[in-house]
Amino acid sequence: MKGEKQEIHHTKPIRCIVKLGGAAITCKNELEKINEENLDIVSSQLRQAMMPGWSSSMKVLGMDWSKRHGESEVSGSFGHFQASKSGVHKGGLDQSLVKAGFVATRISVTTLNLEVVRALAREGIPSIGMSPFSCGWSTKEKNIASADLAVVDKAIDSGFIPVLHGDAVLDKLQGCSILSGDVIIRHLAAHLKPEYVVFLTDVFGVYDRPPTEPNAVLLREIAVGKDGKWSVVKPELQNMDKQVQTTVAAHDTTGGMETKIAEAAMIARLGIDVYIVKAGCRQPQTTH
């Protein structure tokens, strides 16, 4: 998605913000199962993008020095099952099931965050895991009410790569809610003003209908104006009035591709180009 450029000022320019979608690095239909191949490929690609002078003959200084006892037995859709089962996204901390689900959800999403940080660290990327709940993020009617970005700024200024994640947070009206990673990315983009934002997912980009349906068309370029209205630039569709159709998994409490498209459009309105691409591809097709 391409936005109209606006003049922005930085003390320290940020080149890119990357969103690692759960569908890209986990097996969404299985409980807590990491797609280790995709995660390793993405981590390697991010290291290469961050270190342009690196060559295959150079040694990578791994930063995961923890002891690992074989492969994890629980390794997928982290947080979504727990949140869906307990109704955390609907609020109600006075209910024991919701409170238990809040804790279970946070255990799950922080576990995934740790595995992502470890994968990046093994590639020599100085990544630091940060939980929105612990950093003081909260919502009001599911919209961000507060977000302390001072820790993020300090980490970047110190040469670290902050790795945030979707989280269970407190909500000022309904007690608690689920803060989507896509919403977090949009908030970070508005604050950090990167050159572009990349959403890594399990499909090649945005389609005019669910990509599993016959004759689904990949929308290669979408233009978003300052008024929020967007139009398909490439390819030219026969029916330009047709709305993009999306589907959401039953256990997905954050809106799936529909939320991703909406948040990407809001980022594009800031004048920041957005790319939605498939994770793990050596030469990915893109939608922007």
PDB file of N, CA and C in Angstrom, residues 200-258:
ATOM      1  N   LEU A 200       4.790  -9.645   7.457  1.00  0.00           N
ATOM      2  CA  LEU A 200       5.088 -10.992   6.984  1.00  0.00           C
ATOM      3  C   LEU A 200       3.945 -11.911   7.397  1.00  0.00           C
ATOM      4  N   THR A 201       3.363 -12.617   6.418  1.00  0.00           N
ATOM      5  CA  THR A 201       2.226 -13.472   6.703  1.00  0.00           C
ATOM      6  C   THR A 201       2.382 -14.811   5.992  1.00  0.00           C
ATOM      7  N   ASP A 202       1.290 -15.574   5.905  1.00  0.00           N
ATOM      8  CA  ASP A 202       1.377 -16.903   5.304  1.00  0.00           C
ATOM      9  C   ASP A 202       0.869 -16.928   3.871  1.00  0.00           C
ATOM     10  N   VAL A 203       0.543 -15.756   3.304  1.00  0.00           N
ATOM     11  CA  VAL A 203       0.124 -15.665   1.904  1.00  0.00           C
ATOM     12  C   VAL A 203       0.953 -14.583   1.222  1.00  0.00           C
ATOM     13  N   PHE A 204       0.875 -14.519  -0.113  1.00  0.00           N
ATOM     14  CA  PHE A 204       1.729 -13.600  -0.870  1.00  0.00           C
ATOM     15  C   PHE A 204       1.328 -12.132  -0.716  1.00  0.00           C
ATOM     16  N   GLY A 205       0.154 -11.874  -0.181  1.00  0.00           N
ATOM     17  CA  GLY A 205      -0.277 -10.494  -0.013  1.00  0.00           C
ATOM     18  C   GLY A 205      -1.780 -10.417   0.157  1.00  0.00           C
ATOM     19  N   VAL A 206      -2.366  -9.304  -0.285  1.00  0.00           N
ATOM     20  CA  VAL A 206      -3.808  -9.099  -0.198  1.00  0.00           C
ATOM     21  C   VAL A 206      -4.463  -9.566  -1.498  1.00  0.00           C
ATOM     22  N   TYR A 207      -5.504 -10.360  -1.368  1.00  0.00           N
ATOM     23  CA  TYR A 207      -6.246 -10.852  -2.528  1.00  0.00           C
ATOM     24  C   TYR A 207      -7.646 -10.237  -2.553  1.00  0.00           C
ATOM     25  N   ASP A 208      -8.312 -10.343  -3.690  1.00  0.00           N
ATOM     26  CA  ASP A 208      -9.666  -9.809  -3.800  1.00  0.00           C
ATOM     27  C   ASP A 208     -10.690 -10.702  -3.110  1.00  0.00           C
ATOM     28  N   ARG A 209     -10.253 -11.880  -2.684  1.00  0.00           N
ATOM     29  CA  ARG A 209     -11.076 -12.840  -1.952  1.00  0.00           C
ATOM     30  C   ARG A 209     -10.129 -13.793  -1.250  1.00  0.00           C
ATOM     31  N   PRO A 210     -10.606 -14.643  -0.347  1.00  0.00           N
ATOM     32  CA  PRO A 210      -9.691 -15.595   0.299  1.00  0.00           C
ATOM     33  C   PRO A 210      -8.868 -16.342  -0.741  1.00  0.00           C
ATOM     34  N   PRO A 211      -7.535 -16.387  -0.593  1.00  0.00           N
ATOM     35  CA  PRO A 211      -6.653 -16.971  -1.605  1.00  0.00           C
ATOM     36  C   PRO A 211      -6.893 -18.453  -1.878  1.00  0.00           C
ATOM     37  N   THR A 212      -7.622 -19.116  -0.982  1.00  0.00           N
ATOM     38  CA  THR A 212      -7.922 -20.532  -1.209  1.00  0.00           C
ATOM     39  C   THR A 212      -9.059 -20.719  -2.208  1.00  0.00           C
ATOM     40  N   GLU A 213      -9.775 -19.646  -2.513  1.00  0.00           N
ATOM     41  CA  GLU A 213     -10.882 -19.738  -3.464  1.00  0.00           C
ATOM     42  C   GLU A 213     -10.361 -19.692  -4.901  1.00  0.00           C
ATOM     43  N   PRO A 214     -11.070 -20.349  -5.835  1.00  0.00           N
ATOM     44  CA  PRO A 214     -10.653 -20.351  -7.242  1.00  0.00           C
ATOM     45  C   PRO A 214     -10.628 -18.936  -7.817  1.00  0.00           C
ATOM     46  N   ASN A 215      -9.641 -18.679  -8.680  1.00  0.00           N
ATOM     47  CA  ASN A 215      -9.526 -17.403  -9.393  1.00  0.00           C
ATOM     48  C   ASN A 215      -9.275 -16.197  -8.477  1.00  0.00           C
ATOM     49  N   ALA A 216      -8.752 -16.440  -7.276  1.00  0.00           N
ATOM     50  CA  ALA A 216      -8.403 -15.330  -6.388  1.00  0.00           C
ATOM     51  C   ALA A 216      -7.285 -14.501  -7.026  1.00  0.00           C
ATOM     52  N   VAL A 217      -7.410 -13.179  -6.976  1.00  0.00           N
ATOM     53  CA  VAL A 217      -6.461 -12.276  -7.638  1.00  0.00           C
ATOM     54  C   VAL A 217      -5.602 -11.558  -6.595  1.00  0.00           C
ATOM     55  N   LEU A 218      -4.278 -11.647  -6.753  1.00  0.00           N
ATOM     56  CA  LEU A 218      -3.352 -10.942  -5.870  1.00  0.00           C
ATOM     57  C   LEU A 218      -3.340  -9.464  -6.237  1.00  0.00           C
ATOM     58  N   LEU A 219      -3.629  -8.603  -5.270  1.00  0.00           N
ATOM     59  CA  LEU A 219      -3.632  -7.164  -5.496  1.00  0.00           C
ATOM     60  C   LEU A 219      -2.226  -6.644  -5.236  1.00  0.00           C
ATOM     61  N   ARG A 220      -1.507  -6.336  -6.302  1.00  0.00           N
ATOM     62  CA  ARG A 220      -0.082  -6.013  -6.188  1.00  0.00           C
ATOM     63  C   ARG A 220       0.190  -4.596  -5.700  1.00  0.00           C
ATOM     64  N   GLU A 221      -0.721  -3.670  -5.926  1.00  0.00           N
ATOM     65  CA  GLU A 221      -0.501  -2.313  -5.445  1.00  0.00           C
ATOM     66  C   GLU A 221      -1.836  -1.656  -5.121  1.00  0.00           C
ATOM     67  N   ILE A 222      -1.912  -1.103  -3.908  1.00  0.00           N
ATOM     68  CA  ILE A 222      -3.108  -0.411  -3.449  1.00  0.00           C
ATOM     69  C   ILE A 222      -2.694   0.985  -3.017  1.00  0.00           C
ATOM     70  N   ALA A 223      -3.396   1.992  -3.508  1.00  0.00           N
ATOM     71  CA  ALA A 223      -3.095   3.379  -3.149  1.00  0.00           C
ATOM     72  C   ALA A 223      -4.061   3.831  -2.055  1.00  0.00           C
ATOM     73  N   VAL A 224      -3.504   4.493  -1.025  1.00  0.00           N
ATOM     74  CA  VAL A 224      -4.319   4.988   0.078  1.00  0.00           C
ATOM     75  C   VAL A 224      -4.112   6.496   0.194  1.00  0.00           C
ATOM     76  N   GLY A 225      -5.209   7.241   0.139  1.00  0.00           N
ATOM     77  CA  GLY A 225      -5.133   8.686   0.246  1.00  0.00           C
ATOM     78  C   GLY A 225      -5.186   9.155   1.682  1.00  0.00           C
ATOM     79  N   LYS A 226      -4.972  10.457   1.918  1.00  0.00           N
ATOM     80  CA  LYS A 226      -4.998  11.007   3.269  1.00  0.00           C
ATOM     81  C   LYS A 226      -6.383  10.909   3.893  1.00  0.00           C
ATOM     82  N   ASP A 227      -7.410  10.802   3.037  1.00  0.00           N
ATOM     83  CA  ASP A 227      -8.773  10.685   3.552  1.00  0.00           C
ATOM     84  C   ASP A 227      -9.120   9.259   3.959  1.00  0.00           C
ATOM     85  N   GLY A 228      -8.161   8.334   3.762  1.00  0.00           N
ATOM     86  CA  GLY A 228      -8.384   6.946   4.145  1.00  0.00           C
ATOM     87  C   GLY A 228      -8.973   6.087   3.056  1.00  0.00           C
ATOM     88  N   LYS A 229      -9.428   6.692   1.968  1.00  0.00           N
ATOM     89  CA  LYS A 229      -9.986   5.913   0.872  1.00  0.00           C
ATOM     90  C   LYS A 229      -8.869   5.227   0.100  1.00  0.00           C
ATOM     91  N   TRP A 230      -9.098   3.988  -0.313  1.00  0.00           N
ATOM     92  CA  TRP A 230      -8.070   3.268  -1.029  1.00  0.00           C
ATOM     93  C   TRP A 230      -8.620   2.638  -2.292  1.00  0.00           C
ATOM     94  N   SER A 231      -7.736   2.456  -3.243  1.00  0.00           N
ATOM     95  CA  SER A 231      -8.136   1.892  -4.527  1.00  0.00           C
ATOM     96  C   SER A 231      -7.046   0.965  -5.034  1.00  0.00           C
ATOM     97  N   VAL A 232      -7.446  -0.044  -5.792  1.00  0.00           N
ATOM     98  CA  VAL A 232      -6.509  -0.998  -6.363  1.00  0.00           C
ATOM     99  C   VAL A 232      -5.857  -0.391  -7.598  1.00  0.00           C
ATOM    100  N   VAL A 233      -4.521  -0.314  -7.600  1.00  0.00           N
ATOM    101  CA  VAL A 233      -3.773   0.239  -8.730  1.00  0.00           C
ATOM    102  C   VAL A 233      -3.365  -0.871  -9.693  1.00  0.00           C
ATOM    103  N   LYS A 234      -2.841  -1.959  -9.153  1.00  0.00           N
ATOM    104  CA  LYS A 234      -2.428  -3.108  -9.968  1.00  0.00           C
ATOM    105  C   LYS A 234      -2.917  -4.383  -9.298  1.00  0.00           C
ATOM    106  N   PRO A 235      -3.499  -5.297 -10.081  1.00  0.00           N
ATOM    107  CA  PRO A 235      -3.903  -5.160 -11.480  1.00  0.00           C
ATOM    108  C   PRO A 235      -5.239  -4.426 -11.582  1.00  0.00           C
ATOM    109  N   GLU A 236      -5.663  -4.121 -12.803  1.00  0.00           N
ATOM    110  CA  GLU A 236      -6.967  -3.508 -13.003  1.00  0.00           C
ATOM    111  C   GLU A 236      -8.034  -4.590 -12.904  1.00  0.00           C
ATOM    112  N   LEU A 237      -8.957  -4.411 -11.976  1.00  0.00           N
ATOM    113  CA  LEU A 237     -10.007  -5.402 -11.776  1.00  0.00           C
ATOM    114  C   LEU A 237     -11.229  -5.051 -12.613  1.00  0.00           C
ATOM    115  N   GLN A 238     -11.922  -6.067 -13.070  1.00  0.00           N
ATOM    116  CA  GLN A 238     -13.117  -5.837 -13.880  1.00  0.00           C
ATOM    117  C   GLN A 238     -14.198  -5.112 -13.086  1.00  0.00           C
ATOM    118  N   ASN A 239     -14.356  -5.494 -11.841  1.00  0.00           N
ATOM    119  CA  ASN A 239     -15.355  -4.863 -10.987  1.00  0.00           C
ATOM    120  C   ASN A 239     -14.644  -4.093  -9.886  1.00  0.00           C
ATOM    121  N   MET A 240     -14.361  -2.820 -10.130  1.00  0.00           N
ATOM    122  CA  MET A 240     -13.600  -2.023  -9.184  1.00  0.00           C
ATOM    123  C   MET A 240     -14.379  -1.697  -7.908  1.00  0.00           C
ATOM    124  N   ASP A 241     -15.711  -1.879  -7.945  1.00  0.00           N
ATOM    125  CA  ASP A 241     -16.538  -1.572  -6.783  1.00  0.00           C
ATOM    126  C   ASP A 241     -16.594  -2.731  -5.791  1.00  0.00           C
ATOM    127  N   LYS A 242     -16.045  -3.893  -6.210  1.00  0.00           N
ATOM    128  CA  LYS A 242     -16.122  -5.079  -5.370  1.00  0.00           C
ATOM    129  C   LYS A 242     -15.219  -4.943  -4.148  1.00  0.00           C
ATOM    130  N   GLN A 243     -15.761  -5.229  -2.987  1.00  0.00           N
ATOM    131  CA  GLN A 243     -14.989  -5.150  -1.758  1.00  0.00           C
ATOM    132  C   GLN A 243     -14.106  -6.380  -1.598  1.00  0.00           C
ATOM    133  N   VAL A 244     -12.944  -6.190  -0.962  1.00  0.00           N
ATOM    134  CA  VAL A 244     -12.060  -7.315  -0.693  1.00  0.00           C
ATOM    135  C   VAL A 244     -12.718  -8.194   0.362  1.00  0.00           C
ATOM    136  N   GLN A 245     -12.810  -9.482   0.096  1.00  0.00           N
ATOM    137  CA  GLN A 245     -13.431 -10.413   1.026  1.00  0.00           C
ATOM    138  C   GLN A 245     -12.348 -11.057   1.891  1.00  0.00           C
ATOM    139  N   THR A 246     -12.622 -11.164   3.183  1.00  0.00           N
ATOM    140  CA  THR A 246     -11.650 -11.763   4.093  1.00  0.00           C
ATOM    141  C   THR A 246     -12.321 -12.816   4.956  1.00  0.00           C
ATOM    142  N   THR A 247     -11.502 -13.709   5.483  1.00  0.00           N
ATOM    143  CA  THR A 247     -12.009 -14.711   6.418  1.00  0.00           C
ATOM    144  C   THR A 247     -11.155 -14.671   7.673  1.00  0.00           C
ATOM    145  N   VAL A 248     -11.737 -15.065   8.794  1.00  0.00           N
ATOM    146  CA  VAL A 248     -11.028 -15.071  10.074  1.00  0.00           C
ATOM    147  C   VAL A 248     -11.205 -16.435  10.715  1.00  0.00           C
ATOM    148  N   ALA A 249     -10.108 -17.032  11.169  1.00  0.00           N
ATOM    149  CA  ALA A 249     -10.187 -18.318  11.852  1.00  0.00           C
ATOM    150  C   ALA A 249     -11.038 -18.187  13.105  1.00  0.00           C
ATOM    151  N   ALA A 250     -11.728 -19.251  13.465  1.00  0.00           N
ATOM    152  CA  ALA A 250     -12.644 -19.218  14.595  1.00  0.00           C
ATOM    153  C   ALA A 250     -11.959 -18.836  15.897  1.00  0.00           C
ATOM    154  N   HIS A 251     -10.671 -19.194  16.053  1.00  0.00           N
ATOM    155  CA  HIS A 251      -9.962 -18.919  17.297  1.00  0.00           C
ATOM    156  C   HIS A 251      -9.173 -17.619  17.264  1.00  0.00           C
ATOM    157  N   ASP A 252      -9.219 -16.877  16.133  1.00  0.00           N
ATOM    158  CA  ASP A 252      -8.451 -15.648  15.990  1.00  0.00           C
ATOM    159  C   ASP A 252      -9.221 -14.499  16.637  1.00  0.00           C
ATOM    160  N   THR A 253      -8.699 -13.968  17.736  1.00  0.00           N
ATOM    161  CA  THR A 253      -9.399 -12.912  18.468  1.00  0.00           C
ATOM    162  C   THR A 253      -8.947 -11.517  18.067  1.00  0.00           C
ATOM    163  N   THR A 254      -8.098 -11.401  17.049  1.00  0.00           N
ATOM    164  CA  THR A 254      -7.557 -10.091  16.680  1.00  0.00           C
ATOM    165  C   THR A 254      -7.971  -9.630  15.290  1.00  0.00           C
ATOM    166  N   GLY A 255      -8.848 -10.361  14.596  1.00  0.00           N
ATOM    167  CA  GLY A 255      -9.386  -9.871  13.341  1.00  0.00           C
ATOM    168  C   GLY A 255      -8.748 -10.386  12.081  1.00  0.00           C
ATOM    169  N   GLY A 256      -7.625 -11.116  12.188  1.00  0.00           N
ATOM    170  CA  GLY A 256      -7.005 -11.717  11.013  1.00  0.00           C
ATOM    171  C   GLY A 256      -6.620 -10.710   9.940  1.00  0.00           C
ATOM    172  N   MET A 257      -6.762 -11.096   8.669  1.00  0.00           N
ATOM    173  CA  MET A 257      -6.352 -10.260   7.541  1.00  0.00           C
ATOM    174  C   MET A 257      -7.151  -8.964   7.475  1.00  0.00           C
ATOM    175  N   GLU A 258      -8.405  -8.994   7.913  1.00  0.00           N
ATOM    176  CA  GLU A 258      -9.230  -7.783   7.883  1.00  0.00           C
ATOM    177  C   GLU A 258      -8.608  -6.674   8.728  1.00  0.00           C
TER     178      GLU A 258
END
